mmCIF file of C-alpha atoms in Angstrom:
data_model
loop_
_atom_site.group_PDB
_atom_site.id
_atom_site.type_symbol
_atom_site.label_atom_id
_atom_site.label_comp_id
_atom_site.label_asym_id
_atom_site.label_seq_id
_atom_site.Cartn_x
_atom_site.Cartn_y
_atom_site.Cartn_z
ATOM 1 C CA UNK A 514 -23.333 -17.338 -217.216
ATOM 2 C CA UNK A 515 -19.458 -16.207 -217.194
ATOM 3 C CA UNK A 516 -19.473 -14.897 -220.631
ATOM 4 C CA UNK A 517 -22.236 -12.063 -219.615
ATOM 5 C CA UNK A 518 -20.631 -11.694 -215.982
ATOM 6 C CA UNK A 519 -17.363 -10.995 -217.951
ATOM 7 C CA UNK A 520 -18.943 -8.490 -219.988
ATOM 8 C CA UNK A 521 -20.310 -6.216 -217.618
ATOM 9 C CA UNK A 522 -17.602 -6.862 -214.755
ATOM 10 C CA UNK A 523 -14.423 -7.853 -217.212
ATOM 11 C CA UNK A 524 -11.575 -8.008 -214.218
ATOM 12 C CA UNK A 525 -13.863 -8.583 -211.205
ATOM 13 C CA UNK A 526 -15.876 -11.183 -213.289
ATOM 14 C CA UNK A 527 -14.676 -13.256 -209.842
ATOM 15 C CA UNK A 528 -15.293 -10.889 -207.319
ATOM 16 C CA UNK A 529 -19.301 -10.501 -209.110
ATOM 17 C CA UNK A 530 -19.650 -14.296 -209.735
ATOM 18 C CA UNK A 531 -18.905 -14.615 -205.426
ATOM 19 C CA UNK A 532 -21.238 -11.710 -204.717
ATOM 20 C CA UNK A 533 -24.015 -13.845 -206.887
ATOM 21 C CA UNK A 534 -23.337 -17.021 -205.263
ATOM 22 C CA UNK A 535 -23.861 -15.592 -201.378
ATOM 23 C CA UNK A 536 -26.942 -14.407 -202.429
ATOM 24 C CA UNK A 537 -28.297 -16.905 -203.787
ATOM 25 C CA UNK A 538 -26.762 -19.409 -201.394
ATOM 26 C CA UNK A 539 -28.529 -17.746 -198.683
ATOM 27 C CA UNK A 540 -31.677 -17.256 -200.577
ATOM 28 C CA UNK A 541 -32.021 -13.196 -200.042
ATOM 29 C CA UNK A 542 -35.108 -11.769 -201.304
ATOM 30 C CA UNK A 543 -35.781 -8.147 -201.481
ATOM 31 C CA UNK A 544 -39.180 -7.148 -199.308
ATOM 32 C CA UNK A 545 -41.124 -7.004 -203.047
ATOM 33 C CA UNK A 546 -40.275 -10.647 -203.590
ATOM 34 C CA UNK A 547 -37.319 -9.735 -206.338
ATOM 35 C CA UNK A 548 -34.196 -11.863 -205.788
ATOM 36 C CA UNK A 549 -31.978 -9.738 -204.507
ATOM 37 C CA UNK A 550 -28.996 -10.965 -206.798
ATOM 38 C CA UNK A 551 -30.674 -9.609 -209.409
ATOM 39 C CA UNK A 552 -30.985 -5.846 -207.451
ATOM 40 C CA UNK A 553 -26.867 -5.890 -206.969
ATOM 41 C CA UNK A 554 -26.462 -7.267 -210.501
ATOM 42 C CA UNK A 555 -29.178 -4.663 -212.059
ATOM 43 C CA UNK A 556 -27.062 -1.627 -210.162
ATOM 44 C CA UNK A 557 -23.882 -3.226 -211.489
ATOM 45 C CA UNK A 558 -24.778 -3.742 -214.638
ATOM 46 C CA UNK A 559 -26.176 0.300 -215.264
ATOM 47 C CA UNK A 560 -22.552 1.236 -214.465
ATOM 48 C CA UNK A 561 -21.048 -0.797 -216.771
ATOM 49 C CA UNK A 562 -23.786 0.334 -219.621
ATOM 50 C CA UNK A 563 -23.996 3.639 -218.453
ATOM 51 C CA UNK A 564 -20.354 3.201 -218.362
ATOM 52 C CA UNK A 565 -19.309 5.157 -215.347
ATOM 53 C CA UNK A 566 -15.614 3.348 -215.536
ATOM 54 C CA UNK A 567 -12.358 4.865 -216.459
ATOM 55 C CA UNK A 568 -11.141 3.098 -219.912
ATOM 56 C CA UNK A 569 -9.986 -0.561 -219.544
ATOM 57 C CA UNK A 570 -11.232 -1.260 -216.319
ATOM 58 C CA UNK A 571 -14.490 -2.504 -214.480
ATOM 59 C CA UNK A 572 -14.041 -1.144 -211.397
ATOM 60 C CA UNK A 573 -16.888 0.757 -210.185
ATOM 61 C CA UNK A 574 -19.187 -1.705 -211.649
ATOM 62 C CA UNK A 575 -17.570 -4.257 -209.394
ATOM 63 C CA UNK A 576 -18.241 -1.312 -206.384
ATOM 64 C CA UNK A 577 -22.197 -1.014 -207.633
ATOM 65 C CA UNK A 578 -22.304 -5.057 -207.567
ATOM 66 C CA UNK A 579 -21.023 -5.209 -204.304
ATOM 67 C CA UNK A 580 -23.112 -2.096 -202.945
ATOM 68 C CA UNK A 581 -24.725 -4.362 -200.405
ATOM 69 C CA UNK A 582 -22.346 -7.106 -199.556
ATOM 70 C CA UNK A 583 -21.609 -5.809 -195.642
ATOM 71 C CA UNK A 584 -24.575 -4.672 -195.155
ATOM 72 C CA UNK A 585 -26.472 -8.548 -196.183
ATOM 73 C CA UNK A 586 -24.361 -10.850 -196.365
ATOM 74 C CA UNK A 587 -21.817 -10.208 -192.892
ATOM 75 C CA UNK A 588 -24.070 -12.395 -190.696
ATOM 76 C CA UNK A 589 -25.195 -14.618 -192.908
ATOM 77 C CA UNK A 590 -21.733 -15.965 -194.438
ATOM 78 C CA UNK A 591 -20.085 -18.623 -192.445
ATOM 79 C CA UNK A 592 -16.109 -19.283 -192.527
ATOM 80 C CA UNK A 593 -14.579 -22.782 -192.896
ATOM 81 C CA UNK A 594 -15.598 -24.047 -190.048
ATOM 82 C CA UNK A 595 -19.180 -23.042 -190.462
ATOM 83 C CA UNK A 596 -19.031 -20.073 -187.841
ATOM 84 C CA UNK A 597 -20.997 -16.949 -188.745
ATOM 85 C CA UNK A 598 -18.572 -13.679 -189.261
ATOM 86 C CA UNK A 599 -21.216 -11.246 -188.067
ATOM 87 C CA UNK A 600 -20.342 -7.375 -186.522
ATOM 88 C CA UNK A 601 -17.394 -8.878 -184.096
ATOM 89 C CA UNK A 602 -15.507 -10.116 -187.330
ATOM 90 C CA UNK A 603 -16.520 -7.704 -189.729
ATOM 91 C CA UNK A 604 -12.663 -6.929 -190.724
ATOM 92 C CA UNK A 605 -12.265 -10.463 -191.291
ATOM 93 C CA UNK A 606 -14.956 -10.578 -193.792
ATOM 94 C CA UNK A 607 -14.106 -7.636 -195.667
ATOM 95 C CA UNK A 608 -10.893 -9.331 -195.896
ATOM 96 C CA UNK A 609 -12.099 -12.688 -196.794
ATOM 97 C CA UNK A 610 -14.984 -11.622 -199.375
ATOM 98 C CA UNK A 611 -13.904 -8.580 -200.715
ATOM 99 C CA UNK A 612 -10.396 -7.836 -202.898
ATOM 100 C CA UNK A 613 -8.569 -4.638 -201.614
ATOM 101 C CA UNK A 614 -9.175 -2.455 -204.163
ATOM 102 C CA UNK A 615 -12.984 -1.920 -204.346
ATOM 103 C CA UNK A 616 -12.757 -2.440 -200.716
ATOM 104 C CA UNK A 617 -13.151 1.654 -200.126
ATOM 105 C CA UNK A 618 -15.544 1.938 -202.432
ATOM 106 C CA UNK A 619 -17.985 -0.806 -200.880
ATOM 107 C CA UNK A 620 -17.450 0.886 -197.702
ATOM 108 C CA UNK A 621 -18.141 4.318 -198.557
ATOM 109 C CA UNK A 622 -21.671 3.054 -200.314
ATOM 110 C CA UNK A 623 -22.152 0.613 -197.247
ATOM 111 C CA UNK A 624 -24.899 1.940 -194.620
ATOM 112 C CA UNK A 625 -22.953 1.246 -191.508
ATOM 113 C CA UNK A 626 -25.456 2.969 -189.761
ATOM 114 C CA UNK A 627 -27.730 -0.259 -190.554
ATOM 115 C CA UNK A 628 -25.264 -2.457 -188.946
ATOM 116 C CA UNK A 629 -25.469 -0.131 -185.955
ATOM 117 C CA UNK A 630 -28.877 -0.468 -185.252
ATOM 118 C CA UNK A 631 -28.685 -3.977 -185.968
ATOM 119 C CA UNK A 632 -25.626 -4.730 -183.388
ATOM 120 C CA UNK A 633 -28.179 -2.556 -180.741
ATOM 121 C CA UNK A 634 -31.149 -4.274 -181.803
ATOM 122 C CA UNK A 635 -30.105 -7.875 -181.058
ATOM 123 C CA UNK A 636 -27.848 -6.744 -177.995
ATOM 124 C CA UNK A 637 -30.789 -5.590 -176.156
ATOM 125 C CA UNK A 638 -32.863 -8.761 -177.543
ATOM 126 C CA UNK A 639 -30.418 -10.989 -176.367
ATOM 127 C CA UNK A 640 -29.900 -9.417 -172.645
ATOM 128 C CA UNK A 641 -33.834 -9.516 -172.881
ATOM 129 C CA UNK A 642 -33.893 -5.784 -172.197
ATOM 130 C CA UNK A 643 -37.159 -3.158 -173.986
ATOM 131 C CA UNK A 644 -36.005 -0.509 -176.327
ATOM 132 C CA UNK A 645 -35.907 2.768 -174.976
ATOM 133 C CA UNK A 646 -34.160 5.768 -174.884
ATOM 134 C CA UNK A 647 -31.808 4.704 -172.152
ATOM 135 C CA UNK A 648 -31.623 1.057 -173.243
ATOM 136 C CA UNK A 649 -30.184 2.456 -176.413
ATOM 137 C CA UNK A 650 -27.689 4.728 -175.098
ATOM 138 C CA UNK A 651 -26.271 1.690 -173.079
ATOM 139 C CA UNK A 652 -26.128 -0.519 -176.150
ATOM 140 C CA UNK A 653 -24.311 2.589 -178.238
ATOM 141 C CA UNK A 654 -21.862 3.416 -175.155
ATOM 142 C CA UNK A 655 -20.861 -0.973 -175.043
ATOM 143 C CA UNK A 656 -20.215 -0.799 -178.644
ATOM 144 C CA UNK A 657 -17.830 2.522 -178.221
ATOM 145 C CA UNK A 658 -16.075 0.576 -175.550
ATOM 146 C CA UNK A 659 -15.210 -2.178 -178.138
ATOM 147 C CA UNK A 660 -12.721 0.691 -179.857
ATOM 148 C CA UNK A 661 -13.643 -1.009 -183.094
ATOM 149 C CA UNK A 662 -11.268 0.841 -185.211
ATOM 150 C CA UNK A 663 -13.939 1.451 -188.204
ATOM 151 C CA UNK A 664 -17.430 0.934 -186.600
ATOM 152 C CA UNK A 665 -17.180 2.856 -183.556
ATOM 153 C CA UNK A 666 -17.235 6.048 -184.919
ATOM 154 C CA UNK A 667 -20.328 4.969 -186.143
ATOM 155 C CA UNK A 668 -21.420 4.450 -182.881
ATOM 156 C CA UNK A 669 -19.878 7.589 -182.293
ATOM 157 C CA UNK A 670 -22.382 9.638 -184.561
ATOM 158 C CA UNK A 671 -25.506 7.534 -184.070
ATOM 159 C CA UNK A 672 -25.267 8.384 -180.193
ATOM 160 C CA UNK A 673 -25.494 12.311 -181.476
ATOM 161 C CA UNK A 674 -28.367 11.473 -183.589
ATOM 162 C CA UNK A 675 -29.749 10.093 -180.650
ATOM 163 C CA UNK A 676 -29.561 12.935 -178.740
ATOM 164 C CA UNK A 677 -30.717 15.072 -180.339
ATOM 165 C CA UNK A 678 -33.767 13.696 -181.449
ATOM 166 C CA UNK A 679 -36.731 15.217 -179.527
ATOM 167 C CA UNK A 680 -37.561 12.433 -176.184
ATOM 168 C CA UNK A 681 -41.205 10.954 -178.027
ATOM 169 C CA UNK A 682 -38.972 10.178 -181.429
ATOM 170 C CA UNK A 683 -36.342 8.562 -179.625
ATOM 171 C CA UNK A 684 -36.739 4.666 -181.306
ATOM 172 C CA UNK A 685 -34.149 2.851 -183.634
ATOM 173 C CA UNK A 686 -36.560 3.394 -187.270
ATOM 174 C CA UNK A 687 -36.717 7.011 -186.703
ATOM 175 C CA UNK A 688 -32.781 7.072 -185.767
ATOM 176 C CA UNK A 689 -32.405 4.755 -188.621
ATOM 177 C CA UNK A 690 -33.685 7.294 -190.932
ATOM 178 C CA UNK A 691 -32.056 10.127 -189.447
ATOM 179 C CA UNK A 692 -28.809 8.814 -189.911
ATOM 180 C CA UNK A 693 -29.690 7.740 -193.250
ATOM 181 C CA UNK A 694 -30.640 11.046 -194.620
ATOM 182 C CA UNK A 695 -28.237 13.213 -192.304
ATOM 183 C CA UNK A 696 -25.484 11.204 -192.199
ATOM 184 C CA UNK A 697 -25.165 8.499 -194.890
ATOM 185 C CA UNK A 698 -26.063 10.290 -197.669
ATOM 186 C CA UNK A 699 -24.104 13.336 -197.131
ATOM 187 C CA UNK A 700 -21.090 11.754 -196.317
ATOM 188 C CA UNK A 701 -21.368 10.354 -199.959
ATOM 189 C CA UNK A 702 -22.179 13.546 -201.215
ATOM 190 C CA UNK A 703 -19.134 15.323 -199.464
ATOM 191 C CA UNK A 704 -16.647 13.066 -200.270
ATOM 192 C CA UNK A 705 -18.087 13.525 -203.956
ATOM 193 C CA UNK A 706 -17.133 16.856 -203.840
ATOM 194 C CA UNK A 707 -14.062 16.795 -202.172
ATOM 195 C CA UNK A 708 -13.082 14.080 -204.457
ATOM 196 C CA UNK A 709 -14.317 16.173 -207.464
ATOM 197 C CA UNK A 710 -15.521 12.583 -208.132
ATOM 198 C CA UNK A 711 -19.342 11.536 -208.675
ATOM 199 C CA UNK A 712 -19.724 8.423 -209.308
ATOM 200 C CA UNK A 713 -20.433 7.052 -205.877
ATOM 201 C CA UNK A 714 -23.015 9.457 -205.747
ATOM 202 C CA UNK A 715 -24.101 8.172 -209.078
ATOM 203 C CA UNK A 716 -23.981 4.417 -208.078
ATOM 204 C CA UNK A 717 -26.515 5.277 -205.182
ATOM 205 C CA UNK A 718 -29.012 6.862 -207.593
ATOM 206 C CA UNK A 719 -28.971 3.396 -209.386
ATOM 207 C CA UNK A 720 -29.557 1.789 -206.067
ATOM 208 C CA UNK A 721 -32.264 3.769 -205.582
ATOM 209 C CA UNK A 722 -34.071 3.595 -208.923
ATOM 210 C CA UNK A 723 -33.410 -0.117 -209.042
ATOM 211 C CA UNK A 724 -35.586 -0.509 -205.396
ATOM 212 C CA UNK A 725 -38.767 1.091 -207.947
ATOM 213 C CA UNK A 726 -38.904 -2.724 -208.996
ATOM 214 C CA UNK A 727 -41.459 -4.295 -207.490
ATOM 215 C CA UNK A 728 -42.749 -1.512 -205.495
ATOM 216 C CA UNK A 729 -46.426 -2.122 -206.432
ATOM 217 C CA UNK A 730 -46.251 -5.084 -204.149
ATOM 218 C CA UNK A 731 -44.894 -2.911 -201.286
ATOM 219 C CA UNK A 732 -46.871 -1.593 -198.331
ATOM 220 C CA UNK A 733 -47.955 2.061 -198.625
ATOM 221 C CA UNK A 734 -45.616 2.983 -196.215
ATOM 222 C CA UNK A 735 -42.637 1.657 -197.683
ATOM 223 C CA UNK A 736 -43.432 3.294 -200.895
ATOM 224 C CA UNK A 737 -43.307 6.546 -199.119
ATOM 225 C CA UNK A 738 -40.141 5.696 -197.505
ATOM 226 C CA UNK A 739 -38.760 4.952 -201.142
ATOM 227 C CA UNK A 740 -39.664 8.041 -202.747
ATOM 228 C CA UNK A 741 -38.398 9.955 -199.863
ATOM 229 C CA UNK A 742 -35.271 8.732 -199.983
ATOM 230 C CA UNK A 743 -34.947 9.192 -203.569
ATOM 231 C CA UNK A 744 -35.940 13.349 -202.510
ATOM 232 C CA UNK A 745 -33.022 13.163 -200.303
ATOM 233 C CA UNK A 746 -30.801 11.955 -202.478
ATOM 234 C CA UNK A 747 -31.744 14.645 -204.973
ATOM 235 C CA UNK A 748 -31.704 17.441 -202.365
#
């Protein structure tokens, strides 16, 4: 409905409407069986009650609604021609999908380190090579050679995580985590504070109140992991 996208997103009433419409197009369902339009419209819609905007302007609303766009939606969206964008074209979709002034703020809230693993992930599945310590390294190390000029200094900093991880923790969920806690999050939280400007740091706590819905049907262990990275956030 326009009239209540207009309300809570006034000037990026497009921009929310097209973040809507590739999730549901591609039928994305959070893991508790919640659409998960209705997550990025639930985290959009707090900042717009909440009202976290300067006066006459929607704009970090339309950054909370588009919280997850890069992260979900870059292999999944096709261009004209019906070719998937994916990590080799990721400029081109941020280009494409995203207007250029919430573009920083998207990125900032965006868990590159999630499109890391993912990039080592299916470049070891598709060379049909194990994951393993050293497996990983030469994933990390092809993706630094690609000079990407915004993702490979996220290869960068997940190859330190890497090694410095003790050798028996040394597999992508545990470096997933330890980039989320050590890296993601504070980088949010420093920028907050250099910025003398919170409300990143405040569109991630909606984020991570709104992933409570549902949570009853999650396993145990993904409960855990969402109350611990609610602690981190906190700490």
């Amino acid at each position: 409905d326009m009239k209540y996208i207009h309300e809570f997103y006034g000037e990026y009433s497009g921009f929310a409407f097209t973040v809507f419409e590739q999730f549901r197009k591609y039928r994305m369902f959070r893991k508790c069986g919640l659409p998960s339009a209705a997550h990025v419209n639930r985290v959009g819609a707090i900042a717009s009650i909440i009202n976290i905007n300067d006066p006459g302007s929607k704009l970090y609303s339309a950054i909370a609604v588009g919280h997850d766009l890069i992260e979900d939606i870059l292999y999944k969206a096709v261009d004209d021609y019906g070719i998937h964008y994916g990590f080799d074209r990721y400029e081109e979709f941020i280009k494409n999908f995203i207007p250029s002034e919430l573009r920083d703020g998207i990125a900032i809230l965006t868990n590159h380190y999630d499109l890391i693993i993912k990039y080592v992930s299916e470049f070891l599945d598709e060379r049909g090579i194990g994951i393993n310590n050293g497996s990983i390294i030469f994933a990390l190390e092809n993706l630094q050679e690609k000079n990407h000029p915004v993702l490979s200094k996220y290869a960068d900093r997940t190859l330190e995580v890497l090694n410095s991880l003790p050798p028996e923790t040394k597999n992508l969920e545990e470096i997933r985590w330890v980039c989320y806690k050590d890296l993601y999050l504070k980088d949010i939280a420093q920028l907050s504070v250099r910025a003398d400007n919170f409300r990143f740091y405040e569109i991630k706590s909606f984020d991570l109140s709104d992933n409570g819905h549902g949570i009853g049907s999650l396993s145990m262990d993904a409960r855990i992991k969402n109350l611990l990275k609610q602690e981190a956030w906190a700490r």
